[in-house]
Short mmCIF file of C-alpha atoms in Angstrom, two decimals:
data_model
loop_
_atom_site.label_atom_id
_atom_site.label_comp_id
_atom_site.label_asym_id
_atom_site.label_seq_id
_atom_site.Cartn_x
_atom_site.Cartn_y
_atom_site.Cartn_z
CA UNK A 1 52.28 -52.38 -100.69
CA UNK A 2 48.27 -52.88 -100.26
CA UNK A 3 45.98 -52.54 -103.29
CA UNK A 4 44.68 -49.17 -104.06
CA UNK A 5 40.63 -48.81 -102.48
CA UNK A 6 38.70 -47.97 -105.14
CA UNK A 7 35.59 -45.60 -103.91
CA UNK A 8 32.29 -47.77 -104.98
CA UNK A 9 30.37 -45.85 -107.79
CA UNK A 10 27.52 -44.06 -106.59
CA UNK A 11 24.12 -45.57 -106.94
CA UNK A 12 21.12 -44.29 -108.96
CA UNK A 13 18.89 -43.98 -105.84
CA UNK A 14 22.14 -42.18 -104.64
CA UNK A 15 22.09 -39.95 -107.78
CA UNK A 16 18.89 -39.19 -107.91
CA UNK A 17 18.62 -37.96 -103.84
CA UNK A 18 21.52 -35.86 -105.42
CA UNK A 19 19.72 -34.64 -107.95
CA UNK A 20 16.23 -33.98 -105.70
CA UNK A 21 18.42 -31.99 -103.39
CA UNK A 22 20.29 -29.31 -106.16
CA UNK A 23 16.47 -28.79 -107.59
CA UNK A 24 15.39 -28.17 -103.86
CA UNK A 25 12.99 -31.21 -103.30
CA UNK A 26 13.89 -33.38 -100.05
CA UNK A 27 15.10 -36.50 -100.88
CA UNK A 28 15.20 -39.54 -98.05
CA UNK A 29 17.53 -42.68 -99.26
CA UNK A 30 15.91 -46.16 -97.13
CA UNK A 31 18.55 -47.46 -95.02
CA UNK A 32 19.14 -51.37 -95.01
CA UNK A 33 17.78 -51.73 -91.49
CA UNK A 34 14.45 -50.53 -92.93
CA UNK A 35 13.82 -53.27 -95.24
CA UNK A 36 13.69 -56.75 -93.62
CA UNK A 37 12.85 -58.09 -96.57
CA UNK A 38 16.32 -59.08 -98.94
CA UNK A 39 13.61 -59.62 -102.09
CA UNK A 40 12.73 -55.83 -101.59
CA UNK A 41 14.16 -53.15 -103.85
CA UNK A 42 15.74 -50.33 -102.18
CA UNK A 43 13.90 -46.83 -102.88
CA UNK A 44 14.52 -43.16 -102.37
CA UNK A 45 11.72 -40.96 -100.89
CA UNK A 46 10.64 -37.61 -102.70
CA UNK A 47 8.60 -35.08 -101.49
CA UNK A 48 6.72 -32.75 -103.93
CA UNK A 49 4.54 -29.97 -103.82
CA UNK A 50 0.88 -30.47 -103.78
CA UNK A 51 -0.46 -27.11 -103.23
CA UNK A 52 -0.91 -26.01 -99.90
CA UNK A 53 0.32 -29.82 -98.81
CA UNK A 54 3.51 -32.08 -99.98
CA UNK A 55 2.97 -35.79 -101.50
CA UNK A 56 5.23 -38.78 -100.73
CA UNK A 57 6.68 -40.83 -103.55
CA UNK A 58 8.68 -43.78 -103.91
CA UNK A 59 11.27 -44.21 -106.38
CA UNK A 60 12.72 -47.56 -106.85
CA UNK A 61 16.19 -48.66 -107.78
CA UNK A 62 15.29 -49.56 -111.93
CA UNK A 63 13.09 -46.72 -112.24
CA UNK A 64 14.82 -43.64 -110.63
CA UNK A 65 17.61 -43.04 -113.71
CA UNK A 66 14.38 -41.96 -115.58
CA UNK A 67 13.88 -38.79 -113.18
CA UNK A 68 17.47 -37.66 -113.14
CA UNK A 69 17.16 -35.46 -116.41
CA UNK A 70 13.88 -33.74 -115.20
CA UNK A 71 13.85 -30.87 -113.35
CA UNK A 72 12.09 -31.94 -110.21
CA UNK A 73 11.62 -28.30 -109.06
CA UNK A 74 9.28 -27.47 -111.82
CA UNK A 75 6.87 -30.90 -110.75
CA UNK A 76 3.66 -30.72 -108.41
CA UNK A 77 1.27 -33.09 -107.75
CA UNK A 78 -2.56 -31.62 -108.75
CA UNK A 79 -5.16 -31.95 -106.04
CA UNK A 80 -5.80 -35.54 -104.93
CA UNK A 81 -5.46 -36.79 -108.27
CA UNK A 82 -3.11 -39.31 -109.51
CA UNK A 83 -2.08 -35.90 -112.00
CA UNK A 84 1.01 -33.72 -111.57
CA UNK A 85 1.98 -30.81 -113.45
CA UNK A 86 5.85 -29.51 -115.38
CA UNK A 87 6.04 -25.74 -114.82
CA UNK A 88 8.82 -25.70 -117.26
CA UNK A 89 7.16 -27.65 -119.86
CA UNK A 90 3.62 -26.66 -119.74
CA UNK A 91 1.86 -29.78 -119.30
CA UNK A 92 -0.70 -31.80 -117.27
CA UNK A 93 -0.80 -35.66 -116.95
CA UNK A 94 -3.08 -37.16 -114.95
CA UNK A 95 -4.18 -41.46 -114.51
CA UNK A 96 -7.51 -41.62 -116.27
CA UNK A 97 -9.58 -44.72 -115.36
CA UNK A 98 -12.22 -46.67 -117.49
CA UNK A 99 -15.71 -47.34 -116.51
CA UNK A 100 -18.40 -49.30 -117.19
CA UNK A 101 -18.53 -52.38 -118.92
CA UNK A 102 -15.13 -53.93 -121.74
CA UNK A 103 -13.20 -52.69 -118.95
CA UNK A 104 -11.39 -56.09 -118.91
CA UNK A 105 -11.80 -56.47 -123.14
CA UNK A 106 -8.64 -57.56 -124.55
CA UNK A 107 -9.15 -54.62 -127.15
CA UNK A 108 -9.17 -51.11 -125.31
CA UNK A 109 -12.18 -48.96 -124.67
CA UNK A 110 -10.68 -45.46 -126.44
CA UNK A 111 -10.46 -48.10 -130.35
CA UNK A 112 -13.92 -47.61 -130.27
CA UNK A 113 -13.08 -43.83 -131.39
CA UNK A 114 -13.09 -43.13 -134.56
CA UNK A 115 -9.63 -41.27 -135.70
CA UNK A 116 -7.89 -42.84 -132.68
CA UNK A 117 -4.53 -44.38 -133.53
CA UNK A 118 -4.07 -47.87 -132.89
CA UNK A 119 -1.55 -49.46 -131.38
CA UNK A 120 -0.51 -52.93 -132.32
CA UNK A 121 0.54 -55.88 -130.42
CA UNK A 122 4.04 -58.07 -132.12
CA UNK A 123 2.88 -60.47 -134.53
CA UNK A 124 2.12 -63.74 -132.89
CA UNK A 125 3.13 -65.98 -135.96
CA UNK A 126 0.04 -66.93 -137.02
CA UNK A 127 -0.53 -63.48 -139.40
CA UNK A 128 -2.79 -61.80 -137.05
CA UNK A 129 -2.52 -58.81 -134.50
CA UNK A 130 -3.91 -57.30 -131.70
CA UNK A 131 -4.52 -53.95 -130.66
CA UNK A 132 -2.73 -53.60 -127.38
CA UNK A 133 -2.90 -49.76 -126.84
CA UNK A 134 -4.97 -46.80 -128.56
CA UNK A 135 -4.99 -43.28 -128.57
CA UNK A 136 -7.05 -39.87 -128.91
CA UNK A 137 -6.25 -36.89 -129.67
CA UNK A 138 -7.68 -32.88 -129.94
CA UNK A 139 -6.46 -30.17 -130.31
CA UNK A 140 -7.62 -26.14 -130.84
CA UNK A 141 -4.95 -24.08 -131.40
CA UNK A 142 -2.19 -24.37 -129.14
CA UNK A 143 -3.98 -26.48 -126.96
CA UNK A 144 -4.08 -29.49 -127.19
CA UNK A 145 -5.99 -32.75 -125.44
CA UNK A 146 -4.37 -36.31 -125.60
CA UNK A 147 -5.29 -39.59 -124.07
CA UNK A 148 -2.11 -41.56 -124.56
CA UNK A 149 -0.63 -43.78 -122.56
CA UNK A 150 1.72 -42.53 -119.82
CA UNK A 151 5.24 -40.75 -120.26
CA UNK A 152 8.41 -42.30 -119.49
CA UNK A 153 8.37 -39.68 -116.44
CA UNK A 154 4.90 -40.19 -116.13
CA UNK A 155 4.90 -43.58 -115.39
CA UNK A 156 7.41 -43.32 -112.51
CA UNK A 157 5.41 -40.24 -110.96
CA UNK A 158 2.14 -42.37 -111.26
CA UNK A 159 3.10 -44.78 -109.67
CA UNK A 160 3.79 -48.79 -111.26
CA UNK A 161 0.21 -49.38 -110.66
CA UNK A 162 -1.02 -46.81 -113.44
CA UNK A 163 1.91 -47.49 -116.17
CA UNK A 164 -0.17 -49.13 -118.22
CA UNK A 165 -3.45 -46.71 -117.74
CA UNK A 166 -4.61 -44.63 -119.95
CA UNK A 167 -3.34 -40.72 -119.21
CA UNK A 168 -5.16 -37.79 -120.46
CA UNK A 169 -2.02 -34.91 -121.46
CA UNK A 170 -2.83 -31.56 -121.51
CA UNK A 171 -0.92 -29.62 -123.36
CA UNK A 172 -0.37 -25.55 -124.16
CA UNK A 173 -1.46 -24.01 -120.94
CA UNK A 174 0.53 -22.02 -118.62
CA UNK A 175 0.48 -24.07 -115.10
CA UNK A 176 2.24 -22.28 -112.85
CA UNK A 177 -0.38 -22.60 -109.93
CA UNK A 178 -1.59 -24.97 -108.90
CA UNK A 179 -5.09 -24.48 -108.08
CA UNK A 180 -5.43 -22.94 -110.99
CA UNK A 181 -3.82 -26.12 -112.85
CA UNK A 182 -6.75 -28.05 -110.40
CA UNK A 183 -9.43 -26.47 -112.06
CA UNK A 184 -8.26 -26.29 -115.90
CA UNK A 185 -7.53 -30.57 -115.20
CA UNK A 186 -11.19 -30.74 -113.69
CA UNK A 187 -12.88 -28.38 -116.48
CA UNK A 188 -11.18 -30.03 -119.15
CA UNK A 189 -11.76 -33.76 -117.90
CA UNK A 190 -14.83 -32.88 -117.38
CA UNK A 191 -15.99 -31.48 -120.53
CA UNK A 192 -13.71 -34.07 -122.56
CA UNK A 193 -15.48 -37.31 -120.70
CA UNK A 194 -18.98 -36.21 -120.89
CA UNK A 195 -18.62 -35.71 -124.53
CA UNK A 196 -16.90 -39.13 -125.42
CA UNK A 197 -18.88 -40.80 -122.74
CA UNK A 198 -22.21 -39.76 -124.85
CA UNK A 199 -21.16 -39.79 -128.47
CA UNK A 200 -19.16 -43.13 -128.03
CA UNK A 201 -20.06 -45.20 -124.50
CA UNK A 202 -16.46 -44.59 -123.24
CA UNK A 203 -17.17 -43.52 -119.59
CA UNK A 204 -14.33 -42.21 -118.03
CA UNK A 205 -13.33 -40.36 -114.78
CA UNK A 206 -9.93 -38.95 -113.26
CA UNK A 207 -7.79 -41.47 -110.78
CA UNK A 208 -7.82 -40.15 -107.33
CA UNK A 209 -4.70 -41.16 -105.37
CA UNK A 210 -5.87 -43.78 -102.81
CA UNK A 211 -7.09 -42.34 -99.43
CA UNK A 212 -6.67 -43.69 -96.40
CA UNK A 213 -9.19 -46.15 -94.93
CA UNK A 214 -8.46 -44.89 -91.43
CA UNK A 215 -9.32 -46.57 -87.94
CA UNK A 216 -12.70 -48.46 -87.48
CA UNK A 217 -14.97 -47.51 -84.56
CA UNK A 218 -14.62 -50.80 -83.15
CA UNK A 219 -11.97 -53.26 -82.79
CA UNK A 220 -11.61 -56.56 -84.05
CA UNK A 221 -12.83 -59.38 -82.09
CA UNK A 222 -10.95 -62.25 -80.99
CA UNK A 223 -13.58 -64.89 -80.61
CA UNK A 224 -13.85 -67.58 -83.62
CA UNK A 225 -16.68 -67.47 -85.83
CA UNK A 226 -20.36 -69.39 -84.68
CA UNK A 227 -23.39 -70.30 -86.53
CA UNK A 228 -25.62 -67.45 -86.77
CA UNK A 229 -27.74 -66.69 -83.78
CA UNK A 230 -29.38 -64.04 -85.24
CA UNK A 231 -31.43 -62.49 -88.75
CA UNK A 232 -31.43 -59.28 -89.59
CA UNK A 233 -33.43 -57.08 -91.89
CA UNK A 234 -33.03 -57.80 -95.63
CA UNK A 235 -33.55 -54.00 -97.07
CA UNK A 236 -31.31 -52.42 -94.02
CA UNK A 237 -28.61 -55.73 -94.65
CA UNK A 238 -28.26 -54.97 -98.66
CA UNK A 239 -27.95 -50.82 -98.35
CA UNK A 240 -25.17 -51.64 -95.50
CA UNK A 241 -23.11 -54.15 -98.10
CA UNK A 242 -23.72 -51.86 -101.00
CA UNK A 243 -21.84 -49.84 -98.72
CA UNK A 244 -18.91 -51.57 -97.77
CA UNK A 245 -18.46 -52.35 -101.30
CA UNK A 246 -18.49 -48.54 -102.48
CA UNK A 247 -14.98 -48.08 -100.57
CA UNK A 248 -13.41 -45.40 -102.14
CA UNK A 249 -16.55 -43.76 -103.48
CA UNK A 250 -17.11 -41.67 -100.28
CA UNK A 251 -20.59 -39.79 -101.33
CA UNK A 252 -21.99 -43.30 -102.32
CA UNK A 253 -20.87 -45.31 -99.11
CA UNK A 254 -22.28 -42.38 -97.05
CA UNK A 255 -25.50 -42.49 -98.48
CA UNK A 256 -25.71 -45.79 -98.56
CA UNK A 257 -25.03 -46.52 -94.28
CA UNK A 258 -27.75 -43.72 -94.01
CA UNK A 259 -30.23 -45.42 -95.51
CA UNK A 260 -29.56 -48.80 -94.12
CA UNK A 261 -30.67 -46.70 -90.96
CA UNK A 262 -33.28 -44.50 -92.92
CA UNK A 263 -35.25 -48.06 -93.08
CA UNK A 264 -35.25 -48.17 -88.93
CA UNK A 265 -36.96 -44.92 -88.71
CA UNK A 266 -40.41 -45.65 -88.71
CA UNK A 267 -39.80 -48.46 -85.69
CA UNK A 268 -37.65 -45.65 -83.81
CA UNK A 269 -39.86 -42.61 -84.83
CA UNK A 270 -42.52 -43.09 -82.00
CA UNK A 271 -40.37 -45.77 -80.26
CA UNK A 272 -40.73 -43.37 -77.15
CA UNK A 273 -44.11 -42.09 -77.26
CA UNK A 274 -44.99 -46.22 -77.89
CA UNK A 275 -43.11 -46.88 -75.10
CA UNK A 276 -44.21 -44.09 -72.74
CA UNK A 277 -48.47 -45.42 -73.31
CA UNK A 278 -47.23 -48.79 -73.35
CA UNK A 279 -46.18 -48.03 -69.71
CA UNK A 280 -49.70 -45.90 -69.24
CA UNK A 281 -51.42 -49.15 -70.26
CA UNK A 282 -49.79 -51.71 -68.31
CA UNK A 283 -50.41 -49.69 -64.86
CA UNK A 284 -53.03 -51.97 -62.77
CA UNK A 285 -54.43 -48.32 -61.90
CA UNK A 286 -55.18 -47.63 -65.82
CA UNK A 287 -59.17 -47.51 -66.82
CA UNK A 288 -60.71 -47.99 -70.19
CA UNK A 289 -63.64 -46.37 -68.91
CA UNK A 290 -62.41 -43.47 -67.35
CA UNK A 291 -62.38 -39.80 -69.69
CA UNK A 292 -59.31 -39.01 -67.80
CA UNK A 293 -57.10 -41.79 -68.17
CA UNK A 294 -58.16 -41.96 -71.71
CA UNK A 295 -57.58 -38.01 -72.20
CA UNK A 296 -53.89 -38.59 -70.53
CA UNK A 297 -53.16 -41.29 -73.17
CA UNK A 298 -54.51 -38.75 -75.71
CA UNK A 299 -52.13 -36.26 -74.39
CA UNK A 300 -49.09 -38.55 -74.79
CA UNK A 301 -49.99 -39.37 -78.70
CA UNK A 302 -50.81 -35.83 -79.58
CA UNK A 303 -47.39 -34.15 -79.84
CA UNK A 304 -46.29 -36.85 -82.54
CA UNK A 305 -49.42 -36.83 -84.41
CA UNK A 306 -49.88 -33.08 -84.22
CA UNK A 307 -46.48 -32.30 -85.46
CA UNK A 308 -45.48 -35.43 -87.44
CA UNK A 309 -41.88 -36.98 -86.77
CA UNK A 310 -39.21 -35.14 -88.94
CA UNK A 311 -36.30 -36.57 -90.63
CA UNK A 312 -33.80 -35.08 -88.38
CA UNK A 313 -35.75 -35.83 -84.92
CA UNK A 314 -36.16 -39.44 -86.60
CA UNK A 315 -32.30 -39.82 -86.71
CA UNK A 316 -32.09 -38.61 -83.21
CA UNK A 317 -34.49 -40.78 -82.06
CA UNK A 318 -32.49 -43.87 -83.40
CA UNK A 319 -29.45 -43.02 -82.23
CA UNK A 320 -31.21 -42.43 -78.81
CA UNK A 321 -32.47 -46.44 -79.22
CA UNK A 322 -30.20 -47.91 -81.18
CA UNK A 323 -26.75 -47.02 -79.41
CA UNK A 324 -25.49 -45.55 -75.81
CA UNK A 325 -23.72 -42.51 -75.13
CA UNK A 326 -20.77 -44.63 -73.88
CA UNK A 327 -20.67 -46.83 -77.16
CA UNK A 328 -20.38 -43.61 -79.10
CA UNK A 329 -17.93 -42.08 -77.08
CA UNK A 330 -15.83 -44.95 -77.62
CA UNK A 331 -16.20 -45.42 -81.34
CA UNK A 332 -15.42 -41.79 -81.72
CA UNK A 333 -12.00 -42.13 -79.52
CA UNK A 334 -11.18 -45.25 -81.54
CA UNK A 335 -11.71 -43.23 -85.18
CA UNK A 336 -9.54 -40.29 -83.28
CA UNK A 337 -6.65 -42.41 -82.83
CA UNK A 338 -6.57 -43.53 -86.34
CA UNK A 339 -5.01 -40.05 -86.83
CA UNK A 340 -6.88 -39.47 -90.57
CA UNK A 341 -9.36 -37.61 -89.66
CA UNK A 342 -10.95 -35.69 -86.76
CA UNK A 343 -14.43 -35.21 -86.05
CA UNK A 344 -13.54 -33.25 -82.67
CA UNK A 345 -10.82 -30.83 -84.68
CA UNK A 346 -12.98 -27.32 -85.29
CA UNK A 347 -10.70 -27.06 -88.40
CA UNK A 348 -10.57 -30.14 -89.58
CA UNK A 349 -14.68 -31.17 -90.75
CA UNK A 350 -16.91 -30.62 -93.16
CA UNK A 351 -18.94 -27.15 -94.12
CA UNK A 352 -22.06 -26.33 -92.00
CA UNK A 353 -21.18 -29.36 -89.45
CA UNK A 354 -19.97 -28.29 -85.53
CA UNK A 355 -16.94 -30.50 -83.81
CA UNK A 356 -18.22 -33.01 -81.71
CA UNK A 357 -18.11 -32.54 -77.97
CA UNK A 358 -17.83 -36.22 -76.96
CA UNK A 359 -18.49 -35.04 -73.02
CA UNK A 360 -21.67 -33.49 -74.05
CA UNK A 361 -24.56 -34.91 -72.39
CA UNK A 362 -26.14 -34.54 -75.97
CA UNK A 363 -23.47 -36.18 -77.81
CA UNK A 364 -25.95 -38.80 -80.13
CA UNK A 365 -28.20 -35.30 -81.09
CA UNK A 366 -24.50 -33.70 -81.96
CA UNK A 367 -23.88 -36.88 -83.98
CA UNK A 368 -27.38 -37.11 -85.88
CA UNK A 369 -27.60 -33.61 -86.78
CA UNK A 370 -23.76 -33.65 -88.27
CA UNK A 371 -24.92 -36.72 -90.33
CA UNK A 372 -28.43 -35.09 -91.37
CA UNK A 373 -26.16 -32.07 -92.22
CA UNK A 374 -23.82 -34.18 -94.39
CA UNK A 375 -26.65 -35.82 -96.22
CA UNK A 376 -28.61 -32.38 -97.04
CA UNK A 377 -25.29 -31.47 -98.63
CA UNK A 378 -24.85 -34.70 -100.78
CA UNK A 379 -28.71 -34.75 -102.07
CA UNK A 380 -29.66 -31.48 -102.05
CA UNK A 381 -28.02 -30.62 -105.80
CA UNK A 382 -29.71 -27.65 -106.56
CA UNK A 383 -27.29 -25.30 -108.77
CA UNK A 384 -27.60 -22.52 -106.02
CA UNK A 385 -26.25 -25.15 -103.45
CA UNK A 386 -27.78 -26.88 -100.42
CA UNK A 387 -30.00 -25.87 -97.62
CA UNK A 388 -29.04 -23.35 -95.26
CA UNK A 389 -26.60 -21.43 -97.86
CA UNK A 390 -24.06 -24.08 -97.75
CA UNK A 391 -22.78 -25.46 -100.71
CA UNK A 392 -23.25 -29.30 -102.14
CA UNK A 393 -20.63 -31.72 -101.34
CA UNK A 394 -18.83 -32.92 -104.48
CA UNK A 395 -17.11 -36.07 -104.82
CA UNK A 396 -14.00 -34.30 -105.70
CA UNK A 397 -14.11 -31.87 -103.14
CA UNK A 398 -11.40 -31.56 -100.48
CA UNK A 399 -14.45 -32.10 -97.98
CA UNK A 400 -15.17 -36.07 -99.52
CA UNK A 401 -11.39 -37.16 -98.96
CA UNK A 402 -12.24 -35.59 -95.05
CA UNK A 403 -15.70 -38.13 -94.82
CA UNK A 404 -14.03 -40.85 -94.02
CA UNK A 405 -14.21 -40.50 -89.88
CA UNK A 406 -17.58 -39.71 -90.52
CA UNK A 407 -18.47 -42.48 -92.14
CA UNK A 408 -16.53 -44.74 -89.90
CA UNK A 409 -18.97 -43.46 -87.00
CA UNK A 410 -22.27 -43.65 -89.63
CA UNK A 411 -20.88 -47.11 -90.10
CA UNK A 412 -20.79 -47.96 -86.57
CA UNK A 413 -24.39 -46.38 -85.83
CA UNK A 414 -25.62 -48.52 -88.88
CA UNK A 415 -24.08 -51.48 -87.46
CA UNK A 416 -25.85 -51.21 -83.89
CA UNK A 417 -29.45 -50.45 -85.61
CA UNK A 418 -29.40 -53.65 -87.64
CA UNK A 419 -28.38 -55.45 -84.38
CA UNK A 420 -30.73 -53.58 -82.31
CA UNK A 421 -33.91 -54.85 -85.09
CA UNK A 422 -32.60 -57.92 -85.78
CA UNK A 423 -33.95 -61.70 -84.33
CA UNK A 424 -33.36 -64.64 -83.09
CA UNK A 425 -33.09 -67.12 -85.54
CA UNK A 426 -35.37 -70.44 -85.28
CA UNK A 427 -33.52 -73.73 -84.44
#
């Protein structure tokens, strides 16, 4: 007679899809042919509100016994923040990241407070101890503010990258919708921040959950590197790196590939009316001394020094020198197929901008008045909003996350004017 099969015990990623399912969220297990990698933990897959949208999150084998006594139902992610919300326990916890300088200081930023509790390391032996965690506290009634360090739930939900962040808890207020939740997080941050960051130089913002870089506008090139041919304008140059390195901080890197081309415009401004009595003045049949060839010449100046140049026909006019309607085209099907964003979708842009018509004759004016339009609503802070009756663009607006095709095409348009100006270098 055979041994009795004993049924294997069920797994906690098997649990907790279990679990996910009763409180209604979908739960997806990874199968083994997923993961080609042996050294890889296995993971379950939850989906969770995020207000009008759901949010992906990865559990891992060692973490996911920590989520199997909440009630997953009552948990939604808030806005693009790393932040979700418990309906059924009336709280708010959201990643809260430290800026500005002692970010790296072995003694954390929120010791400086005075009243915070500190949080000390093990003794190391030699009598002395270090402060490895702080935190801060208000409160006003019910309500009450706490930057702590993250929940045991908290730091699964987060993600492993924030367990040891700071969170800021809030506490005492009904959040059963969430864009409701959205703004008390953003009101309260807000207020909160600005007051520690001036009485006590601890600058602090929200974490944003990481967007998506999307496609670039060109692809990668196969040839090896050579010694540089050519040199390129210094001013332009440092505005583009300042923003590649502002990744993330979509506003900033916006502004900052606008005004690597905002230094072209005086060389593109009159590029064409240059151009047009450059050609007047190189015809054999042109004469100095004639009053009509001179009043011709006249004629072609006037319109740009009668009317001045303005900053919108200035980014036309570099668009029109600096790239080709087939180049553009191209860049714009290549940022398409990167799925992230859509500058073609009529519901998918950004206030007071139209969808691109790539097989528009026009398509470089379409492209330069959608950037000028985007920039009016970044700089234009007035409290009554920008031009035109359209409001200004926040950085944590649901219109920044949707920048980033845009600025993969500004990106692309700043790259061909620093080409199109640069020179060939001496040998």
């Amino acid at each position: 007679m055979g041994r009795p099969v004993t049924k294997p015990s069920a797994s906690q990623l098997e649990k907790l899809a279990a679990h996910a399912k009763e409180c209604g969220v979908e739960a997806t297990i990874a199968s083994e042919d997923e993961i080609e990698d042996e050294e890889i933990d296995r993971w379950v897959e939850l989906e969770f509100r995020n207000g009008r949208a759901k949010r992906r999150l990865r559990i891992y084998e060692d973490e996911a016994h920590i989520l199997l006594s909440t009630a997953l139902d009552s948990v939604f992610f808030v806005g693009d923040y790393m932040a979700f919300a418990d309906q059924s326990s009336n709280f708010i916890e959201a990643a809260v990241v430290h800026n500005g300088p002692g970010m790296i200081s072995r003694t954390p930023q929120l010791a400086r407070i005075p009243g915070a509790k500190l949080i000390y390391d093990e003794d190391t032996g030699d009598g002395r101890r270090w402060v490895k965690d702080a935190a801060v506290g208000v409160e006003k009634g019910n309500h009450k503010l706490l930057l702590t360090s993250a929940s045991e739930v908290g730091s699964v939900l987060l993600g492993r990258m924030n367990r040891r962040s700071t969170v800021l808890r809030i506490e005492g207020y009904s959040v059963d919708q969430h864009d409701d939740s959205l703004r008390l997080l953003e009101r309260l941050s807000g207020s909160l921040f600005f007051d520690i960051d001036v009485m006590y130089g601890v600058p602090m913002t929200l974490r944003k959950k990481r967007a998506s870089r999307g496609r670039d506008a060109h692809s990668k090139s196969r040839k090896e590197p050579s010694f540089p041919s050519s040199e390129y304008a210094p001013e332009s140059l440092a505005l583009y790196q300042y923003g590649r390195s502002a990744q993330g901080l979509p506003l900033l890197e916006f502004l900052a590939y606008y005004q690597s081309i905002e230094f072209f415009f005086p060389a593109f401004a009159h590029s064409e009316t240059s151009a047009a009595m450059r050609t007047e003045l190189m015809n054999p049949r042109f004469n100095p001394s004639s009053d009509n060839d001179i009043s011709r010449l006249i004629q072609l100046a006037a319109p740009a020094v009668r009317a001045g140049v303005g900053e919108r026909e200035q980014l036309r006019a570099t668009l029109r020198a600096a790239t080709s309607r087939e180049g553009v085209r191209e860049a714009i099907k290549r940022i398409e197929e990167g799925g992230n964003t859509s500058l073609i979708a009529k519901n998918g842009g950004i206030g007071g901008t139209e969808a691109l018509r790539p097989a528009a004759e026009d398509i470089r004016e379409q492209i330069a008045d959608r950037f000028y339009t985007i920039r009016c609503r970044i700089v234009h802070t007035k409290q009554d909003g920008g031009r035109n009756g359209e409001e200004l663009l926040l950085p944590t607006s649901e219109e920044a996350s949707r920048l980033v095709g845009d600025t993969a095409l500004l990106r692309y348009v700043a790259q061909q004017a620093i080409f199109s100006q640069g020179t060939r270098r001496p040998d």
